[in-house]
PDB file of C-alpha atoms in Angstrom:
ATOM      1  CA  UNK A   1       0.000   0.000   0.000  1.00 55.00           C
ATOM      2  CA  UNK A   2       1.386   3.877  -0.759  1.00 94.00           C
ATOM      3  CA  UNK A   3       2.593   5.329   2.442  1.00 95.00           C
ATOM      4  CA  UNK A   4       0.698   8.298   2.386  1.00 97.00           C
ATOM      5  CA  UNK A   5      -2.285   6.485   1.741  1.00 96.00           C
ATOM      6  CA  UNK A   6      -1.697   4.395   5.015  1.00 96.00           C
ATOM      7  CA  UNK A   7      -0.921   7.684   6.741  1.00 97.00           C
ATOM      8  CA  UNK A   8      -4.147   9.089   6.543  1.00 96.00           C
ATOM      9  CA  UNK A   9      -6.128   6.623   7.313  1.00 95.00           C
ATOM     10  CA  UNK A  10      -4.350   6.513  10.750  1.00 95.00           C
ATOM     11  CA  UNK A  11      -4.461   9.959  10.978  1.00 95.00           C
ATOM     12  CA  UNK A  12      -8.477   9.292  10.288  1.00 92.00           C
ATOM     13  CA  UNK A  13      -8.392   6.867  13.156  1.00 91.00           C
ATOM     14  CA  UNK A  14      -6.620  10.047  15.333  1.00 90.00           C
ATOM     15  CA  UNK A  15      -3.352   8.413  15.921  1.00 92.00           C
ATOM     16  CA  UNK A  16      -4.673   6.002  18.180  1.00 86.00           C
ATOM     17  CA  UNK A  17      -7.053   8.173  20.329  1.00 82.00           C
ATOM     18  CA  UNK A  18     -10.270   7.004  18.016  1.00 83.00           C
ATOM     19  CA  UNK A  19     -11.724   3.485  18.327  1.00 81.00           C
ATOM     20  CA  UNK A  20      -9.410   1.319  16.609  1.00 80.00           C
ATOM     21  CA  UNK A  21      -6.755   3.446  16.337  1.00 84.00           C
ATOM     22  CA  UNK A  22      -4.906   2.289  19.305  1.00 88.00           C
ATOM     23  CA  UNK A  23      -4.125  -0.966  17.101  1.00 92.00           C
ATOM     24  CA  UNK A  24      -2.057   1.012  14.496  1.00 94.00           C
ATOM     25  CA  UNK A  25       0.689   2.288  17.125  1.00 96.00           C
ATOM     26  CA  UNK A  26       3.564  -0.206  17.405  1.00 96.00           C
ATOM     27  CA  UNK A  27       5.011  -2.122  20.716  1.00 95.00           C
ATOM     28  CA  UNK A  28       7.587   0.733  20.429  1.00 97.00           C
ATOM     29  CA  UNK A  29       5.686   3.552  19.510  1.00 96.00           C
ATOM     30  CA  UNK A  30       7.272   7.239  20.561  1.00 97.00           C
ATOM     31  CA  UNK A  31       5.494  10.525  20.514  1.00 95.00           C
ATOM     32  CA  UNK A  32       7.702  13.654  19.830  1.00 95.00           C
ATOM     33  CA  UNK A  33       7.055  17.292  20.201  1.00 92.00           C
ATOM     34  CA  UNK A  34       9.582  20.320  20.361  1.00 91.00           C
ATOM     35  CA  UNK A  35       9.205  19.959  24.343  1.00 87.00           C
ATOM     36  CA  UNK A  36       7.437  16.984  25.173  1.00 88.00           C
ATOM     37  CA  UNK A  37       9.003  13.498  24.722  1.00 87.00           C
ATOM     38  CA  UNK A  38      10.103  11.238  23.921  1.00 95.00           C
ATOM     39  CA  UNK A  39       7.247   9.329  25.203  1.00 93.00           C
ATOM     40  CA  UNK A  40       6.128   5.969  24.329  1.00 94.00           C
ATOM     41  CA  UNK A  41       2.531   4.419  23.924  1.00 93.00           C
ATOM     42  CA  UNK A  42       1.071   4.218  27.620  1.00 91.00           C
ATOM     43  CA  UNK A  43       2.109   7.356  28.646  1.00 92.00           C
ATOM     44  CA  UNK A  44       1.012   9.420  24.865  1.00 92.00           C
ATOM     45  CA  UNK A  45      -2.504   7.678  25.183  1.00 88.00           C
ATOM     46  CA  UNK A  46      -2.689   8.910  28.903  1.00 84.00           C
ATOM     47  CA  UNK A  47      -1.970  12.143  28.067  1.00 83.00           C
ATOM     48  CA  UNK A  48      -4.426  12.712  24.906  1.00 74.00           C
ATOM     49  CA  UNK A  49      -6.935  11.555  27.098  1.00 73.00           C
ATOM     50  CA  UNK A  50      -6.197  14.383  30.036  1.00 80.00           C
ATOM     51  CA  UNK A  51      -6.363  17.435  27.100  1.00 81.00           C
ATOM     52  CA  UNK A  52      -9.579  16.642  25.698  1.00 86.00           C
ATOM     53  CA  UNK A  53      -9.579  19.068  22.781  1.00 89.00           C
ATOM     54  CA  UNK A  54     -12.272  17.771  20.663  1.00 90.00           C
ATOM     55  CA  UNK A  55     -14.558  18.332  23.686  1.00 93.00           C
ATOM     56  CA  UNK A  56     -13.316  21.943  23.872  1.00 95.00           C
ATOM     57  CA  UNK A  57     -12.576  22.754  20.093  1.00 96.00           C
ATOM     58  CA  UNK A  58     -15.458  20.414  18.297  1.00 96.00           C
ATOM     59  CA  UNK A  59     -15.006  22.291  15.056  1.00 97.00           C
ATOM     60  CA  UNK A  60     -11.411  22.146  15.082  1.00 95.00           C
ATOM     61  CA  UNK A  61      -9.840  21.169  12.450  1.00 96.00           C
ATOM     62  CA  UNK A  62      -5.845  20.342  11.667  1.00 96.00           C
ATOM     63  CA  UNK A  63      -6.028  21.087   7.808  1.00 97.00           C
ATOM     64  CA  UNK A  64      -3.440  18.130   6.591  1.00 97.00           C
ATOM     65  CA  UNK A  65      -1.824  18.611   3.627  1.00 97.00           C
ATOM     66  CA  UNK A  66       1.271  18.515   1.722  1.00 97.00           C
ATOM     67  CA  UNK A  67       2.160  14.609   2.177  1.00 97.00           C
ATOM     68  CA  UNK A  68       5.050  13.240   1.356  1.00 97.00           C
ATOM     69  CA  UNK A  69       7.423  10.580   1.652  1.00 97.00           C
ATOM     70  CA  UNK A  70      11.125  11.051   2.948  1.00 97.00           C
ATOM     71  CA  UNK A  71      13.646  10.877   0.117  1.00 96.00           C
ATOM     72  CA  UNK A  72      16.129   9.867   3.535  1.00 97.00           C
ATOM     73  CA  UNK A  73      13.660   7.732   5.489  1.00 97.00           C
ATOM     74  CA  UNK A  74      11.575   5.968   3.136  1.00 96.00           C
ATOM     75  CA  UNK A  75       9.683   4.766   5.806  1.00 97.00           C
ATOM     76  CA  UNK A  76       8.585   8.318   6.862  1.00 98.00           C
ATOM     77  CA  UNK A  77       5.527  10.371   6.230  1.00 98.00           C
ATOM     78  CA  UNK A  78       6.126  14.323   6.349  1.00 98.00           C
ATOM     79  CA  UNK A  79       2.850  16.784   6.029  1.00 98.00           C
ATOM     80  CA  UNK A  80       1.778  19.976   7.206  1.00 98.00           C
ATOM     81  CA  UNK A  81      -1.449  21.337   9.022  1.00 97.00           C
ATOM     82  CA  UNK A  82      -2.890  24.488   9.690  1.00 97.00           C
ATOM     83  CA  UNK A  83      -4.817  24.066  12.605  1.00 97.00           C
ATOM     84  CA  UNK A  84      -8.508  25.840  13.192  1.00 97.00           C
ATOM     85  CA  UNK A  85     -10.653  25.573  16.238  1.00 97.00           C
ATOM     86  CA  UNK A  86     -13.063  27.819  18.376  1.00 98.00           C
ATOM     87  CA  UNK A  87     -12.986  27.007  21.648  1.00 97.00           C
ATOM     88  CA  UNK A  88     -17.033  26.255  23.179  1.00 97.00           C
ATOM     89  CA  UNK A  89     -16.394  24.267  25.308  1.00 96.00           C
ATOM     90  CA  UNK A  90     -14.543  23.351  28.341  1.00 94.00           C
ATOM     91  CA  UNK A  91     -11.080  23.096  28.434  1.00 93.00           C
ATOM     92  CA  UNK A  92      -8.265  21.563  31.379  1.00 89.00           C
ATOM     93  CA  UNK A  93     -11.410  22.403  33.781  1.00 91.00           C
ATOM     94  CA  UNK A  94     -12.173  26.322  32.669  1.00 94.00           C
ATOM     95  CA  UNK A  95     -15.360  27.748  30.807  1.00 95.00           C
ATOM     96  CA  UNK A  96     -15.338  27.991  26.939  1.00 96.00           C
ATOM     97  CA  UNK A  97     -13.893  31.710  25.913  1.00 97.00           C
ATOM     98  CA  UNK A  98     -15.537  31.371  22.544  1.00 97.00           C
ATOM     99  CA  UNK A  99     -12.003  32.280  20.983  1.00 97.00           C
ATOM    100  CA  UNK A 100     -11.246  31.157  17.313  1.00 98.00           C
ATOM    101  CA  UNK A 101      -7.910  30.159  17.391  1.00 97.00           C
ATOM    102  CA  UNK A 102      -5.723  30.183  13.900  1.00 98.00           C
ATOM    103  CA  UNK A 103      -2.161  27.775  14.601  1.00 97.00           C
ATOM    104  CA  UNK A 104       0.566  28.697  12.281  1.00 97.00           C
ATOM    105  CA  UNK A 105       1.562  25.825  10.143  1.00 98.00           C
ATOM    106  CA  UNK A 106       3.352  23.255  11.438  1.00 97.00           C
ATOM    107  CA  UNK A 107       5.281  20.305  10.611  1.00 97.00           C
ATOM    108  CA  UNK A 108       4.202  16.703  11.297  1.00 97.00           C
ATOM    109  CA  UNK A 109       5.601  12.890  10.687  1.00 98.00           C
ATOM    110  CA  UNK A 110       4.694   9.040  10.979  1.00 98.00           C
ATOM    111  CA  UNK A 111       7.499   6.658  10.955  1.00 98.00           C
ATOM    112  CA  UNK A 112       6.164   3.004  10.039  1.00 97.00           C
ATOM    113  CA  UNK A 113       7.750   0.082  10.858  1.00 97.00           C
ATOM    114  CA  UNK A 114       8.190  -3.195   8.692  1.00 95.00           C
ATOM    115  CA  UNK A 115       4.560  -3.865   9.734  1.00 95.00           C
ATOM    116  CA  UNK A 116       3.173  -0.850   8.879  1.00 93.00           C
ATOM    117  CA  UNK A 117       2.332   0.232  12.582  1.00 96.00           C
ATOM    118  CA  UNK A 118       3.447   3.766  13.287  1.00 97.00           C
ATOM    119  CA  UNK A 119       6.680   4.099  15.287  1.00 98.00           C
ATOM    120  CA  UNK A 120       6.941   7.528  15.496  1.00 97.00           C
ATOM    121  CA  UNK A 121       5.000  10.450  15.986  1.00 97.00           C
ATOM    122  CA  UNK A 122       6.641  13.665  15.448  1.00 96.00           C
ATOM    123  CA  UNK A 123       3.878  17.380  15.920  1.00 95.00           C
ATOM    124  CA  UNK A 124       3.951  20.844  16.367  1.00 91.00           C
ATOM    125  CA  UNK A 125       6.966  21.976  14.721  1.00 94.00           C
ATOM    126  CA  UNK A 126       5.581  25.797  14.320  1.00 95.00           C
ATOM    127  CA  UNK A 127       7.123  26.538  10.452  1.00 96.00           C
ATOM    128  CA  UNK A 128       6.359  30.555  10.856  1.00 96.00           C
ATOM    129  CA  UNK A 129       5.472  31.598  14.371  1.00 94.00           C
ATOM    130  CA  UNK A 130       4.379  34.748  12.443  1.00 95.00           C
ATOM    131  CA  UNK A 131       1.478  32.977  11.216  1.00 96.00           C
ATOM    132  CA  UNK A 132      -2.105  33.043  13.781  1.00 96.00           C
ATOM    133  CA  UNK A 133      -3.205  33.545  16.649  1.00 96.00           C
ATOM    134  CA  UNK A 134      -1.391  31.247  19.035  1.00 96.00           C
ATOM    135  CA  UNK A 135       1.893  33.134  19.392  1.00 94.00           C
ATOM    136  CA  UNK A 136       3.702  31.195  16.959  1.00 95.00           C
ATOM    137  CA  UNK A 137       3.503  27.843  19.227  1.00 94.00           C
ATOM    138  CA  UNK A 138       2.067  24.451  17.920  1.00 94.00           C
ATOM    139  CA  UNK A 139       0.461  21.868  19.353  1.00 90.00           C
ATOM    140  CA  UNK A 140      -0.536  21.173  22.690  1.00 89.00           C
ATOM    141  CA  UNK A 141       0.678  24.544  23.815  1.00 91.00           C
ATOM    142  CA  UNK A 142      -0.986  26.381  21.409  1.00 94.00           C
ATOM    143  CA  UNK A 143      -4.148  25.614  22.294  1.00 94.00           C
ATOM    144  CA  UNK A 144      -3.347  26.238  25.776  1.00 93.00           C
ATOM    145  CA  UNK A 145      -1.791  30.413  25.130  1.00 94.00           C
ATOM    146  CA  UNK A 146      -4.709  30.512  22.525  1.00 95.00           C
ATOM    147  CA  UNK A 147      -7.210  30.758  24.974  1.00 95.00           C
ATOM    148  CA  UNK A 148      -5.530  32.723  27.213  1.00 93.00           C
ATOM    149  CA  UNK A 149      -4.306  30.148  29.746  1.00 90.00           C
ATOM    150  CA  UNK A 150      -0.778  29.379  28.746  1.00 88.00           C
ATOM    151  CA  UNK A 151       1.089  27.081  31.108  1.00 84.00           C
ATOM    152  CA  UNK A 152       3.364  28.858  33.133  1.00 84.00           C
ATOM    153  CA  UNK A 153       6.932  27.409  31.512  1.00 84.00           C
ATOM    154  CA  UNK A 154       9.037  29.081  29.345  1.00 85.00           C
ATOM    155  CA  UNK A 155       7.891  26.702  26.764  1.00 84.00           C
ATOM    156  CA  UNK A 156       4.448  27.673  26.687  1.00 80.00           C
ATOM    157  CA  UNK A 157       5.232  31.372  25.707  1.00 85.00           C
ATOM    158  CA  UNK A 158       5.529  32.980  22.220  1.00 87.00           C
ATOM    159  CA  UNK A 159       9.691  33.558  21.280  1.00 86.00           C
ATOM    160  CA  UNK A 160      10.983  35.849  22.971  1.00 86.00           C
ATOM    161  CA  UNK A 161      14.990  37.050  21.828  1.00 87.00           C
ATOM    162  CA  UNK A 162      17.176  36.382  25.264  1.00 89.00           C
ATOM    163  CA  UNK A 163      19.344  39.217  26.228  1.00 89.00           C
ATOM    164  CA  UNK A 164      22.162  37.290  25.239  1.00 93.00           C
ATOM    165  CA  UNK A 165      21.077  37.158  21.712  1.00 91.00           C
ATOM    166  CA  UNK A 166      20.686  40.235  21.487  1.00 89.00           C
ATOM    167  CA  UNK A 167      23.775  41.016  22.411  1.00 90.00           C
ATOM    168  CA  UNK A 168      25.501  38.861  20.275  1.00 92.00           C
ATOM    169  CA  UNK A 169      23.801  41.076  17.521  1.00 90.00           C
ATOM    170  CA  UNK A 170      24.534  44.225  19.042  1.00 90.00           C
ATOM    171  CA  UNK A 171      28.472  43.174  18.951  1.00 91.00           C
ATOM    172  CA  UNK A 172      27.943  41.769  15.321  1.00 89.00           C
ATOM    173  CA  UNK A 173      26.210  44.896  14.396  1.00 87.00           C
ATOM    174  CA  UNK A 174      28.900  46.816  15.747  1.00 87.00           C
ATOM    175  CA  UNK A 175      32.205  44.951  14.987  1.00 86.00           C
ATOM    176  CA  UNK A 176      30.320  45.574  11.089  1.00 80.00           C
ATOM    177  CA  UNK A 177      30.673  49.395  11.417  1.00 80.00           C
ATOM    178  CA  UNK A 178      34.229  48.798  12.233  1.00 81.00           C
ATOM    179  CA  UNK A 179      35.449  47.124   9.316  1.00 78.00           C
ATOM    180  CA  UNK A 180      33.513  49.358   7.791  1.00 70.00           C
ATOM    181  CA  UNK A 181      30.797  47.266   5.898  1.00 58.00           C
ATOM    182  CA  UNK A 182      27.522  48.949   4.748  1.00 58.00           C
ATOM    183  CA  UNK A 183      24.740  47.504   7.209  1.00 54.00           C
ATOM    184  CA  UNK A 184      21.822  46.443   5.750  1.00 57.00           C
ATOM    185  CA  UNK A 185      18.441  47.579   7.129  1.00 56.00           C
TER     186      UNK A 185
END
């Protein structure tokens, strides 16, 4: 069967979190996020199960597209989503705020094994943080800033350029107008 073809029916069955889904994820299955994991099967189905964002965002929708099989890791699925959702109802125990949330887009993978169960779950890889209404994070985390309740971690916060970044520009910037090179603004 085409990759892509098997990787949207398991996204279909929600990456094990729909009934039958759970039957797709391998023995070894590990779920990947910029922060979060690696963490295998028991503890990824726990967690999915804590979030409930369908209940909270029941028009949301994650907008797949752009599929496509790694020219390095044939038996890897990239795509792309650009989450929707309006949050009506509750969500990690506070009312609905009615807010329409718009993710930026984000990169996603399944890694199948031999057997064609998924290995690996890779999401929320913001690819512009420019882009909607979650201040640039994906996933999880999104959701949570989106509606105004962001967890209180560094993590869960749009970028923010450290002090010591900036510096390092400021002394780039500077050691520039030394040598004498035209800056570009």
């Amino acid at each position: 069967a085409d990759l892509i073809i098997v990787c949207k029916e398991v996204l279909g069955r929600g990456v094990g979190v729909k009934p039958g889904g759970e039957d797709d994820l391998a023995s070894d299955f590990e779920f990947c996020a910029p922060f979060v994991g690696p963490i295998g099967k028991k503890q990824y189905l726990g967690a999915l199960g804590t979030f409930k964002i369908p209940d909270a965002f029941p028009d949301s929708n994650p907008n797949y597209h752009f599929f496509r099989v790694d020219p390095f890791e044939p038996e890897r699925v990239w795509f792309q989503t650009r989450k929707t959702g309006t949050n009506t109802g509750e969500f990690m125990k506070k009312p609905p705020t009615g807010k329409a949330l718009v993710f930026p887009p984000e990169a996603y993978s399944i890694r199948f094994n031999e057997q064609g169960k998924v290995k690996e779950f890779t999401v929320g890889y913001p690819m512009d943080r420019r882009v909607g209404n979650t201040g640039g994070l994906g996933g999880a985390f999104g959701y949570f800033y989106g509606v105004g309740n962001p967890l209180p971690i560094p993590e869960c916060k749009p970028y923010k350029k450290s002090w010591q970044f900036g510096f390092l520009n400021w002394i780039a910037s500077t050691t520039r107008r030394f040598q004498g090179l035209k800056l570009q603004e």
